Coordinates of C-alpha atoms and ligand atoms in Angstrom, one line a residue:
M1 CA -35.4 -26.3 -82.6
K2 CA -36.1 -23.8 -85.9
N3 CA -35.2 -19.9 -85.8
M4 CA -37.8 -18.5 -87.1
S5 CA -35.9 -14.8 -88.0
L6 CA -33.0 -15.9 -89.3
G7 CA -34.6 -19.2 -90.6
W8 CA -31.7 -21.9 -89.5
S9 CA -31.9 -25.0 -87.0
V10 CA -29.7 -23.6 -84.0
C11 CA -27.8 -26.5 -82.3
P12 CA -27.2 -24.9 -78.7
R13 CA -23.8 -24.6 -79.0
L14 CA -23.8 -21.7 -81.1
L15 CA -26.8 -20.3 -80.0
P16 CA -24.0 -17.1 -77.9
L17 CA -22.9 -16.8 -81.7
R18 CA -27.1 -16.4 -82.7
R19 CA -27.8 -14.2 -79.7
C20 CA -24.9 -12.4 -81.0
L21 CA -25.7 -11.3 -84.9
L22 CA -29.4 -11.0 -83.8
Q23 CA -27.2 -8.2 -81.0
C24 CA -25.4 -7.4 -84.2
R25 CA -28.5 -6.4 -86.2
H26 CA -30.6 -5.0 -83.4
V27 CA -27.6 -2.5 -82.7
S28 CA -27.3 -1.6 -86.7
S29 CA -30.9 -0.7 -86.2
E30 CA -30.5 1.6 -83.3
S31 CA -27.2 3.1 -84.8
A32 CA -29.7 3.6 -88.5
A33 CA -32.3 5.7 -86.1
R34 CA -30.3 7.3 -85.2
T35 CA -27.9 9.4 -88.3
A36 CA -31.7 9.5 -88.9
A37 CA -32.5 11.3 -86.8
V38 CA -29.0 13.6 -86.4
D39 CA -29.6 14.2 -89.7
Q40 CA -34.0 15.4 -89.0
V41 CA -32.2 18.0 -85.8
L42 CA -28.5 19.3 -87.7
S43 CA -30.9 22.7 -89.1
V44 CA -32.2 23.0 -85.6
F45 CA -29.0 22.4 -83.5
R46 CA -27.2 24.9 -85.5
S47 CA -30.1 27.9 -86.1
I48 CA -29.2 27.1 -82.0
C49 CA -25.2 27.5 -81.5
G50 CA -25.1 28.7 -85.4
E51 CA -23.0 27.2 -88.0
D52 CA -19.7 26.8 -86.4
G53 CA -21.0 25.2 -83.7
V54 CA -21.7 22.0 -85.1
S55 CA -19.1 19.6 -86.8
L56 CA -19.8 16.2 -88.2
G57 CA -16.6 15.9 -89.7
E58 CA -14.7 12.5 -89.2
A59 CA -12.0 14.6 -86.9
V60 CA -13.6 16.4 -85.1
R61 CA -16.0 13.4 -84.2
E62 CA -12.4 11.3 -83.8
Q63 CA -11.4 13.6 -81.3
H64 CA -14.3 14.1 -79.5
G65 CA -14.8 10.4 -78.8
K66 CA -11.3 9.9 -77.4
D67 CA -9.8 11.0 -73.9
E68 CA -6.4 9.8 -72.5
S69 CA -7.2 6.2 -71.5
V70 CA -6.8 2.9 -74.1
H71 CA -10.5 2.9 -74.6
K72 CA -10.4 2.8 -77.7
C73 CA -12.5 5.8 -80.1
R74 CA -16.3 5.9 -80.1
P75 CA -16.6 9.3 -82.1
P76 CA -20.3 10.7 -81.6
D77 CA -22.7 11.5 -85.0
A78 CA -21.7 14.7 -83.7
V79 CA -20.2 17.7 -82.1
V80 CA -22.3 20.3 -80.6
F81 CA -20.0 23.6 -79.4
P82 CA -22.8 25.7 -77.2
R83 CA -21.7 29.9 -76.1
C84 CA -24.0 30.0 -73.4
V85 CA -26.2 27.4 -71.0
E86 CA -29.2 28.7 -72.7
E87 CA -27.8 27.1 -75.7
V88 CA -26.7 24.0 -73.8
S89 CA -30.6 23.9 -72.6
A90 CA -32.0 24.6 -75.6
L91 CA -29.7 21.8 -77.3
A92 CA -30.7 19.0 -74.5
K93 CA -34.1 19.2 -75.4
V94 CA -33.9 18.7 -78.9
C95 CA -31.8 15.3 -78.4
H96 CA -34.6 14.5 -75.9
K97 CA -37.1 14.9 -78.2
H98 CA -35.0 12.9 -81.0
K99 CA -33.2 10.4 -77.8
L100 CA -30.3 11.4 -79.3
P101 CA -27.6 10.0 -76.0
I102 CA -25.6 13.3 -74.9
I103 CA -22.1 12.9 -73.6
P104 CA -20.5 16.3 -72.4
F105 CA -16.8 16.9 -72.7
G106 CA -14.5 19.2 -71.2
T107 CA -10.6 18.4 -72.5
G108 CA -10.3 15.2 -72.7
T109 CA -7.9 13.9 -69.9
G110 CA -9.8 11.6 -68.3
L111 CA -8.4 8.1 -67.7
E112 CA -11.5 5.8 -67.5
G113 CA -12.9 6.3 -70.9
G114 CA -15.9 8.8 -69.9
V115 CA -15.8 10.7 -73.3
G116 CA -16.2 7.8 -75.4
A117 CA -20.1 7.2 -77.7
V118 CA -20.5 4.1 -76.7
K119 CA -24.0 3.6 -78.1
G120 CA -23.4 7.2 -80.4
G121 CA -25.8 10.4 -80.6
V122 CA -23.8 14.1 -80.3
C123 CA -21.2 15.4 -77.4
F124 CA -21.3 18.9 -76.2
S125 CA -17.9 20.1 -76.7
L126 CA -18.2 23.0 -73.4
R127 CA -15.1 24.8 -74.8
N128 CA -16.7 27.9 -76.0
M129 CA -17.9 28.4 -72.3
D130 CA -14.6 29.9 -70.9
Q131 CA -16.0 33.1 -68.6
I132 CA -14.9 32.7 -65.0
L133 CA -17.7 35.1 -64.2
D134 CA -18.0 35.7 -60.3
L135 CA -14.9 37.2 -58.3
H136 CA -15.5 37.1 -54.6
P137 CA -12.0 38.5 -53.6
E138 CA -13.5 39.2 -50.3
D139 CA -15.3 35.7 -49.3
F140 CA -12.8 33.4 -51.3
D141 CA -15.0 31.9 -54.0
V142 CA -15.5 32.2 -57.9
T143 CA -17.8 31.0 -60.2
V144 CA -17.0 29.4 -63.8
E145 CA -18.4 28.0 -67.6
P146 CA -16.6 24.9 -68.2
G147 CA -13.9 26.2 -70.8
V148 CA -12.2 27.4 -67.7
T149 CA -9.2 24.8 -67.3
R150 CA -7.3 24.7 -63.7
K151 CA -4.3 26.8 -64.8
A152 CA -6.6 29.7 -66.8
L153 CA -8.1 30.0 -64.0
N154 CA -4.6 30.4 -61.1
A155 CA -3.6 32.5 -64.6
Y156 CA -6.0 34.6 -63.7
L157 CA -5.7 35.0 -60.1
R158 CA -2.3 36.0 -59.7
D159 CA -2.6 39.2 -59.3
T160 CA -4.9 38.8 -56.7
G161 CA -2.8 36.6 -53.8
L162 CA -5.6 33.5 -54.2
W163 CA -5.3 30.5 -55.8
F164 CA -6.8 27.3 -56.2
P165 CA -5.4 23.9 -55.6
V166 CA -6.7 21.3 -56.5
D167 CA -4.0 20.0 -59.7
P168 CA -4.5 17.4 -61.7
G169 CA -1.7 16.2 -63.9
A170 CA -3.1 17.4 -67.2
D171 CA -4.8 21.1 -67.9
A172 CA -8.7 19.5 -67.6
S173 CA -11.5 22.2 -67.2
L174 CA -12.7 23.0 -63.8
C175 CA -16.8 21.5 -64.1
G176 CA -15.0 18.3 -66.3
M177 CA -12.5 18.0 -62.6
A178 CA -15.9 18.2 -60.7
A179 CA -17.7 15.5 -63.0
T180 CA -14.9 13.5 -63.0
S181 CA -14.3 14.3 -59.3
A182 CA -10.6 15.1 -59.5
S183 CA -8.3 15.2 -57.3
G184 CA -3.5 15.8 -57.1
T185 CA -0.9 17.2 -55.0
N186 CA -2.7 18.8 -52.7
A187 CA -5.9 17.6 -52.0
V188 CA -3.4 16.3 -48.5
R189 CA -4.0 19.8 -47.6
Y190 CA -6.7 21.5 -49.9
G191 CA -9.1 18.8 -50.3
T192 CA -10.4 17.3 -53.1
M193 CA -13.0 18.4 -55.9
R194 CA -15.6 17.1 -53.0
E195 CA -15.0 19.7 -50.8
N196 CA -14.4 22.1 -52.7
V197 CA -17.2 22.5 -55.2
M198 CA -20.0 24.7 -53.6
N199 CA -22.6 24.8 -55.8
L200 CA -23.2 23.5 -59.9
E201 CA -25.5 25.0 -62.3
V202 CA -26.7 21.7 -64.3
V203 CA -28.4 21.2 -67.7
L204 CA -30.5 18.3 -66.8
S205 CA -31.2 15.7 -69.7
D206 CA -34.9 17.1 -70.8
G207 CA -33.3 21.2 -70.8
A208 CA -34.4 21.9 -67.4
I209 CA -31.3 24.1 -65.4
I210 CA -31.0 23.6 -62.0
H211 CA -28.6 24.8 -59.0
T212 CA -27.4 22.1 -56.8
A213 CA -27.8 24.6 -53.3
G214 CA -29.6 27.4 -55.2
R215 CA -29.5 30.0 -57.8
G216 CA -26.0 32.4 -56.7
R217 CA -26.1 30.5 -53.9
R218 CA -22.3 30.6 -52.3
P219 CA -22.6 30.0 -48.2
R220 CA -19.1 28.4 -46.7
K221 CA -21.2 25.6 -45.0
T222 CA -24.8 24.5 -44.8
S223 CA -27.4 21.9 -44.0
A224 CA -29.5 22.7 -46.4
G225 CA -31.8 19.5 -47.5
Y226 CA -30.1 16.8 -49.7
N227 CA -26.4 17.3 -50.7
L228 CA -27.2 17.4 -54.8
T229 CA -24.3 19.1 -55.3
N230 CA -21.7 16.2 -54.0
L231 CA -23.5 13.8 -56.5
F232 CA -23.6 15.0 -59.3
V233 CA -19.8 15.6 -58.9
G234 CA -18.1 12.9 -59.5
S235 CA -21.1 12.0 -61.5
E236 CA -19.1 12.0 -65.5
G237 CA -21.4 13.5 -67.9
T238 CA -24.4 10.4 -66.0
L239 CA -26.7 12.4 -64.1
G240 CA -26.7 16.2 -66.7
I241 CA -24.3 18.6 -68.2
I242 CA -22.5 20.7 -66.1
T243 CA -22.6 24.3 -66.9
K244 CA -21.5 27.0 -63.9
T245 CA -19.1 25.3 -60.9
T246 CA -18.3 28.1 -57.8
L247 CA -15.4 26.7 -55.5
R248 CA -13.7 28.2 -53.1
L249 CA -10.3 29.7 -53.3
Y250 CA -7.8 30.0 -51.4
G251 CA -4.7 32.4 -49.7
I252 CA -1.4 32.3 -51.5
P253 CA 0.7 31.1 -48.2
E254 CA 4.0 33.4 -47.4
A255 CA 5.5 30.9 -48.5
M256 CA 6.3 27.5 -49.6
V257 CA 9.0 25.0 -49.9
S258 CA 9.8 21.4 -51.5
A259 CA 12.0 19.0 -50.4
V260 CA 13.2 15.9 -51.5
C261 CA 13.8 12.4 -49.4
S262 CA 14.9 9.1 -50.4
F263 CA 14.1 5.6 -48.2
P264 CA 15.4 2.5 -47.9
S265 CA 12.2 1.0 -48.3
V266 CA 8.7 1.3 -49.6
Q267 CA 7.6 1.2 -45.3
A268 CA 10.4 3.6 -44.1
A269 CA 9.0 6.1 -46.8
V270 CA 5.1 5.3 -46.0
D271 CA 5.7 4.7 -42.2
S272 CA 7.3 8.6 -42.5
T273 CA 4.0 9.6 -43.8
V274 CA 1.9 8.7 -41.8
Q275 CA 3.9 9.5 -39.0
I276 CA 4.0 13.7 -39.9
L277 CA 0.3 13.5 -40.7
Q278 CA 0.0 11.9 -37.4
A279 CA 1.9 15.0 -35.6
G280 CA -0.2 17.2 -37.5
V281 CA 1.9 18.5 -38.9
P282 CA -0.2 20.4 -42.3
I283 CA 1.9 19.5 -45.0
A284 CA 0.8 21.1 -48.4
R285 CA 2.0 17.9 -50.2
I286 CA 3.6 14.4 -50.3
E287 CA 3.7 12.6 -53.2
F288 CA 5.6 9.1 -53.3
L289 CA 7.8 6.9 -56.2
D290 CA 8.9 3.7 -56.3
D291 CA 12.5 3.1 -57.8
V292 CA 11.6 3.2 -61.1
M293 CA 8.5 5.9 -60.8
I294 CA 12.3 8.4 -59.8
D295 CA 14.4 6.4 -61.9
A296 CA 11.9 7.4 -64.6
C297 CA 12.3 10.8 -63.9
N298 CA 15.8 11.4 -63.8
R299 CA 15.7 10.2 -66.9
F300 CA 12.3 11.9 -67.8
S301 CA 13.1 15.6 -66.7
S302 CA 17.4 15.3 -66.1
L303 CA 17.4 15.1 -63.0
S304 CA 20.0 13.1 -60.3
Y305 CA 17.9 12.0 -57.1
P306 CA 18.7 8.2 -55.6
V307 CA 16.3 5.5 -56.9
T308 CA 15.3 4.1 -54.0
P309 CA 11.4 5.0 -53.1
T310 CA 11.0 8.6 -52.8
L311 CA 8.7 11.3 -51.0
F312 CA 8.7 14.4 -53.0
L313 CA 7.5 16.9 -50.0
E314 CA 6.3 21.3 -49.7
F315 CA 4.9 23.0 -46.6
H316 CA 2.9 26.0 -47.2
G317 CA 3.2 28.7 -44.2
S318 CA 4.4 31.8 -42.5
E319 CA 7.9 31.5 -42.2
R320 CA 8.3 30.7 -39.1
S321 CA 5.4 27.6 -39.0
L322 CA 7.5 26.8 -42.5
E323 CA 10.6 26.4 -39.7
E324 CA 8.3 24.3 -37.2
Q325 CA 7.0 22.0 -39.9
V326 CA 10.5 21.2 -41.2
A327 CA 11.6 19.6 -38.4
T328 CA 9.3 18.4 -37.2
A329 CA 8.9 16.3 -40.6
E330 CA 13.2 16.4 -40.8
E331 CA 13.0 14.4 -37.6
I332 CA 10.5 11.6 -38.3
T333 CA 11.6 10.5 -41.7
Q334 CA 15.9 10.6 -40.3
S335 CA 14.3 7.9 -37.4
N336 CA 13.0 6.3 -40.7
E337 CA 16.0 6.5 -42.3
G338 CA 16.1 8.7 -45.2
S339 CA 17.8 11.5 -46.3
D340 CA 18.9 14.2 -46.2
F341 CA 16.3 16.8 -47.5
Q342 CA 17.1 17.7 -50.8
W343 CA 15.7 21.2 -50.8
A344 CA 14.2 23.5 -53.2
R345 CA 13.2 27.2 -51.8
D346 CA 13.3 29.2 -55.1
T347 CA 10.3 28.9 -57.2
E348 CA 12.0 27.8 -60.3
T349 CA 13.7 24.7 -58.0
R350 CA 10.3 24.1 -56.8
N351 CA 8.4 24.9 -60.3
R352 CA 11.0 22.6 -61.6
L353 CA 10.3 19.5 -59.7
W354 CA 6.3 19.5 -59.1
K355 CA 6.5 19.5 -63.5
A356 CA 8.8 16.7 -63.2
R357 CA 5.7 14.9 -60.8
H358 CA 3.3 16.2 -63.1
D359 CA 5.6 14.7 -65.4
A360 CA 4.9 11.2 -64.6
W361 CA 2.5 9.8 -67.2
Y362 CA 5.2 11.4 -70.1
A363 CA 8.4 9.7 -68.5
A364 CA 7.1 6.7 -67.4
Q365 CA 6.1 6.6 -71.4
A366 CA 9.4 7.6 -72.3
L367 CA 11.0 4.3 -70.2
R368 CA 9.7 2.0 -73.4
P369 CA 8.9 3.9 -77.1
G370 CA 6.6 3.2 -79.2
C371 CA 4.4 2.0 -76.3
K372 CA 1.3 3.4 -74.5
A373 CA 1.3 4.9 -71.1
Y374 CA -2.7 3.6 -69.2
S375 CA -2.8 4.9 -65.3
T376 CA -5.4 3.3 -63.3
D377 CA -5.5 4.2 -59.3
V378 CA -7.1 2.7 -55.9
C379 CA -6.9 4.1 -52.9
V380 CA -7.4 2.6 -49.4
P381 CA -6.7 3.2 -45.2
L382 CA -2.9 4.5 -44.9
S383 CA -2.1 1.9 -42.8
Q384 CA -2.9 -0.6 -45.6
L385 CA 0.0 1.5 -48.4
P386 CA 3.1 -0.2 -47.6
Q387 CA 1.7 -3.7 -47.8
I388 CA -0.9 -3.0 -51.2
I389 CA 2.0 -0.7 -52.5
V390 CA 4.7 -4.0 -51.8
E391 CA 2.4 -7.0 -53.0
T392 CA 1.9 -4.8 -56.6
K393 CA 5.4 -4.8 -57.2
E394 CA 5.1 -8.0 -56.7
D395 CA 2.3 -9.1 -58.8
L396 CA 4.3 -6.4 -61.3
T397 CA 7.5 -8.6 -61.4
E398 CA 5.2 -11.6 -61.7
N399 CA 4.0 -10.9 -64.6
R400 CA 6.7 -9.3 -66.8
L401 CA 4.7 -6.0 -66.7
T402 CA 6.2 -2.3 -66.6
G403 CA 4.5 -0.6 -64.2
P404 CA 5.9 2.4 -62.2
I405 CA 4.4 3.4 -58.5
A406 CA 4.0 7.7 -57.9
G407 CA 1.4 8.4 -55.6
H408 CA -0.6 11.1 -53.4
V409 CA 0.1 9.3 -50.4
G410 CA -1.2 11.5 -48.0
D411 CA -4.5 10.3 -49.2
G412 CA -3.7 6.6 -49.1
N413 CA -4.1 6.7 -52.6
F414 CA -1.8 5.8 -55.4
H415 CA -1.2 5.2 -59.7
C416 CA 0.5 1.9 -61.8
L417 CA 1.9 3.8 -64.8
M418 CA 1.7 0.4 -67.1
V419 CA 4.0 0.7 -70.1
V420 CA 2.2 -1.3 -72.4
D421 CA 2.3 -2.2 -76.1
P422 CA -0.2 -1.9 -77.8
S423 CA 0.0 -4.0 -80.6
D424 CA 1.0 -7.0 -78.2
P425 CA -2.5 -8.6 -77.2
D426 CA -1.2 -10.7 -75.3
E427 CA 0.6 -7.9 -72.8
L428 CA -2.5 -6.2 -73.0
H429 CA -4.6 -9.1 -71.4
R430 CA -2.0 -9.3 -69.0
V431 CA -2.1 -5.7 -68.0
H432 CA -6.3 -5.1 -68.1
L433 CA -6.4 -9.0 -65.6
F434 CA -3.2 -7.0 -63.3
T435 CA -5.8 -4.1 -63.2
E436 CA -9.0 -5.8 -62.2
R437 CA -6.4 -7.9 -59.5
L438 CA -4.8 -4.4 -57.7
A439 CA -8.5 -3.0 -57.5
R440 CA -9.4 -5.8 -55.8
R441 CA -6.4 -6.2 -53.4
A442 CA -8.0 -2.3 -53.1
L443 CA -11.7 -3.6 -51.8
A444 CA -9.9 -6.3 -50.0
M445 CA -8.2 -3.6 -48.3
D446 CA -11.6 -1.7 -47.6
G447 CA -10.4 0.6 -50.2
T448 CA -12.2 1.7 -53.2
C449 CA -11.1 0.9 -56.7
T450 CA -10.3 4.6 -57.9
G451 CA -9.8 6.9 -55.4
E452 CA -9.3 10.2 -58.4
H453 CA -10.1 9.1 -62.3
G454 CA -13.5 7.2 -61.7
V455 CA -15.3 4.1 -63.5
G456 CA -15.5 4.6 -66.7
L457 CA -15.7 2.5 -68.7
G458 CA -13.1 -0.3 -67.2
K459 CA -14.6 0.3 -63.6
R460 CA -18.4 -1.0 -64.1
A461 CA -18.1 -4.3 -62.8
L462 CA -15.9 -3.2 -60.1
L463 CA -17.8 -1.0 -58.5
C464 CA -20.4 -3.4 -58.1
E465 CA -18.5 -5.1 -56.4
E466 CA -17.2 -2.7 -54.0
V467 CA -20.4 -1.4 -52.7
G468 CA -22.5 -4.0 -53.3
P469 CA -25.6 -4.3 -55.5
L470 CA -28.3 -3.1 -53.2
T471 CA -26.5 0.3 -53.4
I472 CA -26.4 0.2 -57.0
Q473 CA -29.9 -0.3 -57.4
V474 CA -30.3 3.0 -54.9
M475 CA -27.5 4.5 -57.8
Q476 CA -29.5 3.7 -60.9
G477 CA -33.1 4.0 -58.9
L478 CA -31.0 8.5 -59.1
K479 CA -30.5 7.5 -62.7
D480 CA -33.5 6.5 -63.4
T481 CA -35.4 9.8 -61.8
L482 CA -32.9 12.6 -63.1
D483 CA -32.3 10.7 -66.8
P484 CA -35.8 7.7 -67.4
N485 CA -34.4 7.6 -71.1
N486 CA -30.9 7.1 -69.8
L487 CA -29.8 9.7 -72.4
M488 CA -26.9 11.2 -70.0
N489 CA -23.4 9.2 -70.8
P490 CA -25.2 6.0 -71.4
G491 CA -22.9 3.1 -70.9
K492 CA -20.8 5.0 -68.3
I493 CA -20.5 4.5 -64.6
L494 CA -23.6 2.0 -64.1
L495 CA -23.0 -1.3 -65.8
Q496 CA -27.1 -1.6 -66.5
G497 CA -27.9 0.1 -70.3
G498 CA -24.5 -0.1 -71.3
L499 CA -22.3 -1.8 -73.5
Ligands
FAD501 C1 -1.3 13.1 -67.8 C2 -2.2 13.6 -67.0 C3 -2.2 13.2 -66.1 C4 -3.5 13.3 -64.8 N1 -3.7 13.3 -63.5 C5 -4.5 13.3 -62.8 C6 -4.3 13.1 -61.1 O1 -3.3 13.7 -60.7 N2 -5.3 13.8 -60.8 C7 -6.9 13.2 -61.0 O2 -8.1 13.8 -60.9 N3 -6.9 13.4 -62.8 C8 -6.4 12.8 -63.4 N4 -6.1 12.9 -64.6 C9 -7.2 12.5 -65.4 C10 -8.3 14.4 -65.8 O3 -7.3 15.3 -65.4 C11 -8.7 14.1 -65.3 O4 -9.9 13.2 -64.7 C12 -10.1 15.4 -65.5 O5 -10.9 15.8 -63.9 C13 -10.2 15.6 -66.7 O6 -11.2 16.9 -67.4 P1 -11.7 17.0 -68.3 O7 -11.7 18.3 -68.7 O8 -10.4 16.4 -69.0 O9 -13.1 15.7 -68.7 P2 -12.9 15.0 -70.2 O10 -11.6 14.2 -70.4 O11 -12.9 16.0 -70.9 O12 -14.4 13.9 -68.9 C14 -14.2 13.1 -68.6 C15 -15.7 12.8 -67.9 O13 -16.5 13.6 -67.0 C16 -17.4 14.5 -68.3 N5 -17.7 15.8 -68.0 C17 -16.6 16.6 -68.4 N6 -16.9 17.5 -69.1 C18 -18.4 18.1 -68.4 C19 -19.0 19.3 -67.8 N7 -19.3 20.1 -68.2 N8 -20.8 18.0 -67.5 C20 -20.8 17.0 -67.1 N9 -20.0 15.8 -68.0 C21 -18.9 16.6 -67.8 C22 -17.2 13.5 -69.3 O14 -18.5 13.1 -70.2 C23 -16.8 12.6 -68.7 O15 -17.2 11.3 -68.3 C24 -5.0 13.1 -65.6 C25 -4.6 12.8 -66.8 C26 -3.8 13.1 -67.5 C27 -3.7 13.1 -68.7

């Protein structure tokens, strides 16, 4: 066989190499064209968002090409820092005209490689848009720009008696949280971003500005038309740039109390969780830590809880309702051989307890200095939790892997915080195979390959297995309609058009 373009004969065994070489050539000509396009538009970018609003510096590009995951850094060709929606729209129009990919960037705390510029392009860093715009305390809602983080919002709300409860472990941007459909320890009572986003302002890839529920609308419920708000929640920057989100707020409960309870087995801890929920206790937080995780938290946060499967619980309500909730929960945990509750009643002790839980990622990492943490998450129906956790722990032991388990167990969602030596290819390979087995185990139990971290780069094939080819086709159709040139964060969520 004669290869005309390369001018050599290729035996069939070398065909994959040939394909690879051709692909490399294609990629490098694509990237040269992109670099030329970026050079061409820089002055227009600067005229839109100012000299300081555009960066080509290597350090800035690298900082924006990576999140907190183990996915390798994929720097964009340029980073822009728009200050308002009009600038986002104008910049998007320029990118659209020159066919430059657009990658939205919140705070970069994502765990699935979502911000990597796998096809180069322009990163839209939204940190300069940090205004809290419309607070309606009497209606329990607020609208924020994409640079506002969850902690900044709660600090702002402190004197109003209101709060926003969705709490991923990191201080992420609220629009980034909408983009990944994030949740956290409070989801069992207050829901995830899906239940708490009421409206979104979105800039599409051609620069058009839309409001998913209609401009300025914020009814508590609606049955008007397709639910575009929830189409964009969890879209991971692949459909548009979220420039405002309207969120539900909640009254700060009159009283709160936290407790820690140790169990002889995973089964006993999870059975307690299910029975507490079945008993109708409106538990605010119920978090599972396996023996390895509680040991790591003890060491990292100077705690001294028994090293056995453990639940961290929190109850919210009036003083009287707390008494009832606690009594029912205690009765249930004791019937499952749980220990007496260890209380955290005052704010300082409660905060210390939950800080220790939120620091689980760093606690896991500290188990093996010099190693990197890699968190993977799955979610299954509650009844399947004991089985999947037990099987997963066996898998970890058989494959000589360190992976403490922490879970938002009231939602059937848990994380393995893999601690891995990045310089050991064999270990990296074993971790990769383990995470795929874990996701497939969750799928086999009618669950999902990700409860809250998203698909990003790492779980695209698993998404296909989860929803099936016809549903993927519908997703691809939606993507093609909203972003016909595949400019919005290409290569994420859907395999087609990705690397
Ligand atoms: C220690 C630690 C603990 C964590 N715990 C949790 C947890 O308990 N629960 C949980 O859900 N997550 C958790 N996370 C993951 C992470 O915090 C969430 O995924 C968060 O929602 C990401 O927000 P971000 O602003 O950092 O987004 P980024 O990392 O900047 O971006 C994530 C994705 O969203 C897109 N995106 C960002 N902003 C926008 C926007 N304005 N418009 C459109 N697309 C956008 C990006 O393109 C990317 O695809 C944790 C992370 C860490 C490091």
